[in-house]
Amino acid sequence: MLNIERQHARTLYGIETRISDDPAAQIGAVWQKFLSENLADDIPERLDDLLIAMYFNYEGEPSDPYHFFLGCEVGDVACVQDGFALRTIPVGNYAEFLAVGKMPAALVETWQQIWKADLKRNFAADFEIHDPATPDQVAIYVGVI
């Protein structure tokens, strides 16, 4: 049975890119930059150690261009450093999925199942919560109407 949860708005601080041609390579490059440069350490007012990936600004179908963001949830942030962005996950209803297994393969497989599912998506934002304490599990939240 599909689990729909009402999620509160979350303010995120991190880095982003526009995804168009090769999503796997482009998203992988953002992850590589974030982790190799330890960018989480540069995020002020970080609430916890969770990493949040957000997909937003969809230009139509999931295969059309969209934006990908990777960062952390933050409290009050007065200003944003060069090279970083501040974004908000909108409050709303989200279908919850759990990717379990070796990453990123388990994550890709779960997203493939989501794309095939009969969901009434709102395409406002989808997000993943990556907990370093459980690296073989990723919670995925897909915005629904």
Short mmCIF file of N, CA and C in Angstrom, two decimals:
data_model
loop_
_atom_site.label_atom_id
_atom_site.label_comp_id
_atom_site.label_asym_id
_atom_site.label_seq_id
_atom_site.Cartn_x
_atom_site.Cartn_y
_atom_site.Cartn_z
N MET A 1 0.84 -1.19 0.00
CA MET A 1 0.00 0.00 0.00
C MET A 1 0.89 1.25 0.00
N LEU A 2 0.48 2.22 -0.74
CA LEU A 2 1.24 3.46 -0.88
C LEU A 2 1.07 4.33 0.36
N ASN A 3 2.18 4.80 0.89
CA ASN A 3 2.15 5.66 2.07
C ASN A 3 2.29 7.12 1.63
N ILE A 4 1.25 7.93 1.92
CA ILE A 4 1.28 9.36 1.62
C ILE A 4 1.45 10.11 2.93
N GLU A 5 2.45 10.99 2.99
CA GLU A 5 2.71 11.77 4.20
C GLU A 5 2.65 13.25 3.89
N ARG A 6 2.14 14.01 4.84
CA ARG A 6 2.18 15.47 4.75
C ARG A 6 3.53 15.90 5.29
N GLN A 7 4.32 16.57 4.47
CA GLN A 7 5.65 17.01 4.87
C GLN A 7 5.66 18.52 5.09
N HIS A 8 6.40 18.95 6.10
CA HIS A 8 6.56 20.38 6.35
C HIS A 8 7.60 20.95 5.39
N ALA A 9 7.59 22.26 5.24
CA ALA A 9 8.59 22.92 4.41
C ALA A 9 9.96 22.77 5.06
N ARG A 10 10.98 22.62 4.26
CA ARG A 10 12.35 22.50 4.75
C ARG A 10 13.23 23.49 3.98
N THR A 11 14.04 24.22 4.69
CA THR A 11 14.99 25.13 4.06
C THR A 11 16.31 24.39 3.90
N LEU A 12 16.82 24.40 2.68
CA LEU A 12 18.04 23.67 2.35
C LEU A 12 19.13 24.62 1.87
N TYR A 13 20.35 24.26 2.17
CA TYR A 13 21.53 25.03 1.78
C TYR A 13 22.48 24.04 1.11
N GLY A 14 22.89 24.34 -0.11
CA GLY A 14 23.78 23.41 -0.79
C GLY A 14 24.13 23.89 -2.19
N ILE A 15 24.30 22.94 -3.09
CA ILE A 15 24.67 23.25 -4.47
C ILE A 15 23.64 22.65 -5.42
N GLU A 16 23.55 23.22 -6.63
CA GLU A 16 22.57 22.72 -7.58
C GLU A 16 23.07 22.83 -9.00
N THR A 17 22.38 22.12 -9.89
CA THR A 17 22.67 22.19 -11.31
C THR A 17 21.39 21.90 -12.09
N ARG A 18 21.37 22.30 -13.34
CA ARG A 18 20.25 21.99 -14.23
C ARG A 18 20.59 20.67 -14.93
N ILE A 19 19.66 19.74 -14.89
CA ILE A 19 19.85 18.42 -15.50
C ILE A 19 19.16 18.40 -16.85
N SER A 20 19.91 18.02 -17.89
CA SER A 20 19.28 18.00 -19.21
C SER A 20 19.66 16.77 -20.03
N ASP A 21 20.92 16.55 -20.29
CA ASP A 21 21.32 15.52 -21.25
C ASP A 21 21.56 14.14 -20.64
N ASP A 22 22.40 14.06 -19.64
CA ASP A 22 22.81 12.78 -19.07
C ASP A 22 22.60 12.83 -17.55
N PRO A 23 21.37 12.57 -17.08
CA PRO A 23 21.07 12.72 -15.65
C PRO A 23 22.03 11.97 -14.74
N ALA A 24 22.34 10.72 -15.04
CA ALA A 24 23.21 9.94 -14.16
C ALA A 24 24.57 10.60 -14.00
N ALA A 25 25.15 11.05 -15.10
CA ALA A 25 26.48 11.69 -15.05
C ALA A 25 26.41 13.03 -14.35
N GLN A 26 25.38 13.83 -14.66
CA GLN A 26 25.28 15.16 -14.06
C GLN A 26 25.01 15.08 -12.55
N ILE A 27 24.11 14.21 -12.15
CA ILE A 27 23.82 14.05 -10.72
C ILE A 27 25.03 13.46 -10.01
N GLY A 28 25.69 12.49 -10.64
CA GLY A 28 26.90 11.92 -10.07
C GLY A 28 27.98 12.96 -9.85
N ALA A 29 28.10 13.91 -10.79
CA ALA A 29 29.11 14.97 -10.67
C ALA A 29 28.81 15.89 -9.48
N VAL A 30 27.53 16.17 -9.24
CA VAL A 30 27.16 17.00 -8.08
C VAL A 30 27.51 16.27 -6.79
N TRP A 31 27.16 15.00 -6.71
CA TRP A 31 27.51 14.20 -5.52
C TRP A 31 29.03 14.17 -5.32
N GLN A 32 29.76 13.94 -6.39
CA GLN A 32 31.23 13.86 -6.31
C GLN A 32 31.80 15.17 -5.77
N LYS A 33 31.35 16.29 -6.30
CA LYS A 33 31.83 17.60 -5.84
C LYS A 33 31.49 17.81 -4.36
N PHE A 34 30.23 17.53 -3.99
CA PHE A 34 29.77 17.77 -2.62
C PHE A 34 30.59 16.95 -1.62
N LEU A 35 30.79 15.67 -1.94
CA LEU A 35 31.49 14.79 -1.00
C LEU A 35 33.00 15.00 -1.02
N SER A 36 33.60 15.13 -2.21
CA SER A 36 35.06 15.25 -2.28
C SER A 36 35.56 16.57 -1.69
N GLU A 37 34.73 17.62 -1.78
CA GLU A 37 35.12 18.92 -1.22
C GLU A 37 34.58 19.13 0.19
N ASN A 38 33.96 18.11 0.77
CA ASN A 38 33.39 18.20 2.13
C ASN A 38 32.53 19.45 2.30
N LEU A 39 31.66 19.71 1.33
CA LEU A 39 30.88 20.94 1.35
C LEU A 39 29.91 21.03 2.52
N ALA A 40 29.49 19.89 3.06
CA ALA A 40 28.59 19.93 4.23
C ALA A 40 29.24 20.69 5.38
N ASP A 41 30.57 20.62 5.48
CA ASP A 41 31.28 21.32 6.55
C ASP A 41 31.20 22.84 6.41
N ASP A 42 30.91 23.33 5.20
CA ASP A 42 30.82 24.77 4.94
C ASP A 42 29.41 25.32 5.10
N ILE A 43 28.46 24.47 5.45
CA ILE A 43 27.06 24.90 5.54
C ILE A 43 26.77 25.41 6.95
N PRO A 44 26.40 26.70 7.06
CA PRO A 44 26.10 27.27 8.37
C PRO A 44 24.72 26.84 8.87
N GLU A 45 24.54 26.82 10.17
CA GLU A 45 23.24 26.54 10.79
C GLU A 45 22.65 25.19 10.36
N ARG A 46 23.52 24.23 10.07
CA ARG A 46 23.06 22.90 9.67
C ARG A 46 22.34 22.25 10.84
N LEU A 47 21.16 21.68 10.57
CA LEU A 47 20.35 21.10 11.64
C LEU A 47 20.79 19.70 12.05
N ASP A 48 21.37 18.94 11.10
CA ASP A 48 21.77 17.56 11.39
C ASP A 48 22.76 17.09 10.33
N ASP A 49 23.07 15.80 10.34
CA ASP A 49 24.04 15.25 9.39
C ASP A 49 23.39 14.69 8.13
N LEU A 50 22.07 14.79 8.01
CA LEU A 50 21.38 14.25 6.85
C LEU A 50 21.73 15.03 5.59
N LEU A 51 21.86 14.31 4.48
CA LEU A 51 22.03 14.95 3.17
C LEU A 51 20.70 14.83 2.45
N ILE A 52 20.27 15.93 1.85
CA ILE A 52 18.98 15.94 1.15
C ILE A 52 19.22 16.31 -0.31
N ALA A 53 18.73 15.43 -1.18
CA ALA A 53 18.78 15.68 -2.62
C ALA A 53 17.37 16.06 -3.06
N MET A 54 17.25 17.14 -3.82
CA MET A 54 15.93 17.59 -4.27
C MET A 54 15.92 17.74 -5.78
N TYR A 55 14.81 17.33 -6.37
CA TYR A 55 14.55 17.46 -7.81
C TYR A 55 13.40 18.44 -7.95
N PHE A 56 13.58 19.50 -8.74
CA PHE A 56 12.55 20.54 -8.82
C PHE A 56 12.66 21.31 -10.13
N ASN A 57 11.76 22.28 -10.33
CA ASN A 57 11.70 23.05 -11.58
C ASN A 57 11.59 22.15 -12.80
N TYR A 58 10.74 21.14 -12.69
CA TYR A 58 10.50 20.24 -13.82
C TYR A 58 9.93 21.05 -14.97
N GLU A 59 10.42 20.78 -16.18
CA GLU A 59 9.93 21.50 -17.36
C GLU A 59 8.89 20.69 -18.12
N GLY A 60 8.29 19.72 -17.48
CA GLY A 60 7.28 18.87 -18.12
C GLY A 60 7.38 17.46 -17.58
N GLU A 61 7.66 16.53 -18.45
CA GLU A 61 7.80 15.13 -18.08
C GLU A 61 9.12 14.93 -17.32
N PRO A 62 9.22 13.83 -16.55
CA PRO A 62 10.47 13.57 -15.83
C PRO A 62 11.70 13.48 -16.74
N SER A 63 11.50 13.16 -18.01
CA SER A 63 12.64 13.08 -18.93
C SER A 63 13.07 14.45 -19.47
N ASP A 64 12.24 15.48 -19.23
CA ASP A 64 12.58 16.84 -19.64
C ASP A 64 13.55 17.46 -18.62
N PRO A 65 14.20 18.58 -18.96
CA PRO A 65 15.12 19.22 -18.01
C PRO A 65 14.46 19.57 -16.67
N TYR A 66 15.28 19.54 -15.64
CA TYR A 66 14.86 19.90 -14.28
C TYR A 66 16.11 20.31 -13.51
N HIS A 67 15.93 20.74 -12.27
CA HIS A 67 17.07 21.12 -11.43
C HIS A 67 17.29 20.06 -10.36
N PHE A 68 18.56 19.85 -10.04
CA PHE A 68 18.95 18.92 -8.98
C PHE A 68 19.74 19.71 -7.94
N PHE A 69 19.39 19.51 -6.68
CA PHE A 69 20.01 20.22 -5.56
C PHE A 69 20.51 19.19 -4.56
N LEU A 70 21.65 19.43 -3.96
CA LEU A 70 22.17 18.56 -2.92
C LEU A 70 22.68 19.42 -1.78
N GLY A 71 22.20 19.14 -0.57
CA GLY A 71 22.64 19.93 0.57
C GLY A 71 22.10 19.40 1.88
N CYS A 72 21.95 20.31 2.83
CA CYS A 72 21.50 19.97 4.17
C CYS A 72 20.39 20.92 4.60
N GLU A 73 19.56 20.45 5.52
CA GLU A 73 18.52 21.32 6.08
C GLU A 73 19.19 22.28 7.07
N VAL A 74 18.76 23.53 7.02
CA VAL A 74 19.36 24.56 7.87
C VAL A 74 18.28 25.33 8.63
N GLY A 75 18.74 26.03 9.68
CA GLY A 75 17.87 26.95 10.41
C GLY A 75 17.94 28.31 9.72
N ASP A 76 17.96 29.36 10.49
CA ASP A 76 18.05 30.71 9.91
C ASP A 76 19.43 30.94 9.32
N VAL A 77 19.45 31.33 8.06
CA VAL A 77 20.71 31.65 7.38
C VAL A 77 20.60 33.07 6.86
N ALA A 78 21.52 33.93 7.28
CA ALA A 78 21.46 35.34 6.91
C ALA A 78 21.91 35.58 5.47
N CYS A 79 22.93 34.87 5.03
CA CYS A 79 23.43 35.08 3.67
C CYS A 79 23.95 33.76 3.12
N VAL A 80 24.09 33.71 1.81
CA VAL A 80 24.54 32.50 1.13
C VAL A 80 25.91 32.75 0.51
N GLN A 81 26.84 31.85 0.78
CA GLN A 81 28.19 31.96 0.23
C GLN A 81 28.17 31.75 -1.28
N ASP A 82 29.13 32.35 -1.97
CA ASP A 82 29.27 32.14 -3.42
C ASP A 82 29.40 30.64 -3.70
N GLY A 83 28.73 30.20 -4.74
CA GLY A 83 28.79 28.80 -5.13
C GLY A 83 27.73 27.94 -4.48
N PHE A 84 27.00 28.50 -3.52
CA PHE A 84 25.94 27.77 -2.83
C PHE A 84 24.59 28.37 -3.18
N ALA A 85 23.53 27.65 -2.86
CA ALA A 85 22.17 28.12 -3.08
C ALA A 85 21.32 27.78 -1.86
N LEU A 86 20.27 28.54 -1.68
CA LEU A 86 19.29 28.32 -0.61
C LEU A 86 17.98 27.98 -1.30
N ARG A 87 17.40 26.84 -0.99
CA ARG A 87 16.15 26.39 -1.60
C ARG A 87 15.20 25.89 -0.52
N THR A 88 13.92 25.81 -0.88
CA THR A 88 12.90 25.33 0.06
C THR A 88 12.14 24.16 -0.56
N ILE A 89 12.05 23.08 0.19
CA ILE A 89 11.14 22.00 -0.18
C ILE A 89 9.77 22.46 0.25
N PRO A 90 8.80 22.52 -0.67
CA PRO A 90 7.48 23.03 -0.29
C PRO A 90 6.70 22.06 0.60
N VAL A 91 5.90 22.65 1.48
CA VAL A 91 4.98 21.84 2.28
C VAL A 91 4.04 21.13 1.32
N GLY A 92 3.63 19.93 1.65
CA GLY A 92 2.70 19.23 0.77
C GLY A 92 2.62 17.76 1.06
N ASN A 93 1.87 17.08 0.22
CA ASN A 93 1.70 15.63 0.33
C ASN A 93 2.75 14.95 -0.54
N TYR A 94 3.38 13.93 0.04
CA TYR A 94 4.43 13.21 -0.65
C TYR A 94 4.23 11.71 -0.48
N ALA A 95 4.36 10.97 -1.58
CA ALA A 95 4.37 9.52 -1.52
C ALA A 95 5.76 9.10 -1.05
N GLU A 96 5.80 8.19 -0.08
CA GLU A 96 7.08 7.78 0.50
C GLU A 96 7.51 6.42 -0.04
N PHE A 97 8.78 6.33 -0.41
CA PHE A 97 9.38 5.09 -0.89
C PHE A 97 10.69 4.90 -0.14
N LEU A 98 11.17 3.67 -0.08
CA LEU A 98 12.44 3.39 0.58
C LEU A 98 13.31 2.55 -0.35
N ALA A 99 14.46 3.09 -0.71
CA ALA A 99 15.44 2.34 -1.48
C ALA A 99 16.35 1.63 -0.49
N VAL A 100 16.49 0.33 -0.64
CA VAL A 100 17.31 -0.46 0.28
C VAL A 100 18.27 -1.32 -0.53
N GLY A 101 19.54 -1.27 -0.17
CA GLY A 101 20.54 -2.09 -0.84
C GLY A 101 21.76 -1.29 -1.20
N LYS A 102 22.56 -1.82 -2.10
CA LYS A 102 23.80 -1.16 -2.51
C LYS A 102 23.46 0.08 -3.33
N MET A 103 23.97 1.21 -2.90
CA MET A 103 23.74 2.48 -3.60
C MET A 103 24.87 2.71 -4.59
N PRO A 104 24.63 3.33 -5.72
CA PRO A 104 23.38 3.96 -6.13
C PRO A 104 22.40 3.03 -6.86
N ALA A 105 22.79 1.74 -7.06
CA ALA A 105 21.94 0.83 -7.84
C ALA A 105 20.53 0.71 -7.25
N ALA A 106 20.43 0.56 -5.92
CA ALA A 106 19.11 0.43 -5.29
C ALA A 106 18.28 1.70 -5.47
N LEU A 107 18.94 2.83 -5.45
CA LEU A 107 18.25 4.11 -5.63
C LEU A 107 17.72 4.23 -7.06
N VAL A 108 18.53 3.88 -8.03
CA VAL A 108 18.11 3.93 -9.44
C VAL A 108 16.94 2.98 -9.67
N GLU A 109 17.02 1.78 -9.11
CA GLU A 109 15.94 0.80 -9.27
C GLU A 109 14.63 1.31 -8.66
N THR A 110 14.71 1.93 -7.50
CA THR A 110 13.50 2.46 -6.86
C THR A 110 12.91 3.59 -7.68
N TRP A 111 13.76 4.48 -8.21
CA TRP A 111 13.24 5.56 -9.08
C TRP A 111 12.58 4.99 -10.33
N GLN A 112 13.13 3.92 -10.89
CA GLN A 112 12.51 3.31 -12.07
C GLN A 112 11.11 2.79 -11.73
N GLN A 113 10.95 2.23 -10.53
CA GLN A 113 9.63 1.77 -10.09
C GLN A 113 8.69 2.96 -9.90
N ILE A 114 9.21 4.05 -9.37
CA ILE A 114 8.38 5.26 -9.17
C ILE A 114 7.89 5.78 -10.51
N TRP A 115 8.77 5.84 -11.51
CA TRP A 115 8.38 6.36 -12.83
C TRP A 115 7.29 5.51 -13.46
N LYS A 116 7.28 4.20 -13.16
CA LYS A 116 6.27 3.30 -13.72
C LYS A 116 4.96 3.31 -12.92
N ALA A 117 5.02 3.81 -11.69
CA ALA A 117 3.85 3.79 -10.80
C ALA A 117 2.78 4.77 -11.29
N ASP A 118 1.55 4.47 -10.94
CA ASP A 118 0.42 5.33 -11.31
C ASP A 118 0.22 6.37 -10.21
N LEU A 119 1.12 7.35 -10.17
CA LEU A 119 1.06 8.41 -9.16
C LEU A 119 0.51 9.68 -9.78
N LYS A 120 -0.26 10.41 -9.02
CA LYS A 120 -0.73 11.73 -9.46
C LYS A 120 0.30 12.74 -8.93
N ARG A 121 1.40 12.84 -9.66
CA ARG A 121 2.50 13.70 -9.22
C ARG A 121 2.18 15.17 -9.47
N ASN A 122 2.70 16.02 -8.58
CA ASN A 122 2.50 17.46 -8.78
C ASN A 122 3.71 18.12 -9.44
N PHE A 123 4.83 17.43 -9.50
CA PHE A 123 6.06 17.92 -10.13
C PHE A 123 6.53 19.26 -9.55
N ALA A 124 6.16 19.55 -8.30
CA ALA A 124 6.68 20.74 -7.63
C ALA A 124 8.08 20.44 -7.09
N ALA A 125 8.20 19.32 -6.39
CA ALA A 125 9.50 18.90 -5.86
C ALA A 125 9.41 17.45 -5.41
N ASP A 126 10.49 16.74 -5.59
CA ASP A 126 10.69 15.40 -5.04
C ASP A 126 12.00 15.48 -4.28
N PHE A 127 12.14 14.67 -3.23
CA PHE A 127 13.40 14.72 -2.51
C PHE A 127 13.76 13.38 -1.90
N GLU A 128 15.06 13.24 -1.62
CA GLU A 128 15.61 12.04 -0.99
C GLU A 128 16.31 12.46 0.29
N ILE A 129 16.22 11.61 1.30
CA ILE A 129 16.95 11.84 2.54
C ILE A 129 17.98 10.74 2.69
N HIS A 130 19.24 11.15 2.69
CA HIS A 130 20.37 10.24 2.82
C HIS A 130 20.95 10.40 4.23
N ASP A 131 20.88 9.34 5.03
CA ASP A 131 21.40 9.37 6.39
C ASP A 131 22.73 8.63 6.41
N PRO A 132 23.84 9.32 6.72
CA PRO A 132 25.14 8.65 6.75
C PRO A 132 25.18 7.46 7.71
N ALA A 133 24.30 7.44 8.71
CA ALA A 133 24.26 6.33 9.67
C ALA A 133 23.69 5.05 9.05
N THR A 134 22.90 5.19 7.97
CA THR A 134 22.31 4.04 7.28
C THR A 134 22.55 4.18 5.77
N PRO A 135 23.79 3.98 5.32
CA PRO A 135 24.13 4.24 3.93
C PRO A 135 23.45 3.33 2.92
N ASP A 136 22.88 2.22 3.37
CA ASP A 136 22.20 1.31 2.44
C ASP A 136 20.69 1.52 2.41
N GLN A 137 20.22 2.67 2.92
CA GLN A 137 18.80 3.03 2.88
C GLN A 137 18.65 4.51 2.54
N VAL A 138 17.75 4.79 1.60
CA VAL A 138 17.45 6.18 1.24
C VAL A 138 15.94 6.33 1.18
N ALA A 139 15.42 7.30 1.92
CA ALA A 139 13.99 7.60 1.87
C ALA A 139 13.74 8.56 0.70
N ILE A 140 12.75 8.23 -0.11
CA ILE A 140 12.41 9.05 -1.28
C ILE A 140 10.99 9.57 -1.09
N TYR A 141 10.81 10.86 -1.30
CA TYR A 141 9.50 11.50 -1.18
C TYR A 141 9.15 12.14 -2.51
N VAL A 142 8.02 11.72 -3.08
CA VAL A 142 7.58 12.19 -4.39
C VAL A 142 6.33 13.03 -4.21
N GLY A 143 6.39 14.30 -4.64
CA GLY A 143 5.25 15.20 -4.49
C GLY A 143 4.04 14.71 -5.27
N VAL A 144 2.90 14.62 -4.57
CA VAL A 144 1.66 14.15 -5.19
C VAL A 144 0.53 15.13 -4.93
N ILE A 145 -0.48 15.04 -5.79
CA ILE A 145 -1.66 15.90 -5.67
C ILE A 145 -2.58 15.32 -4.61
#
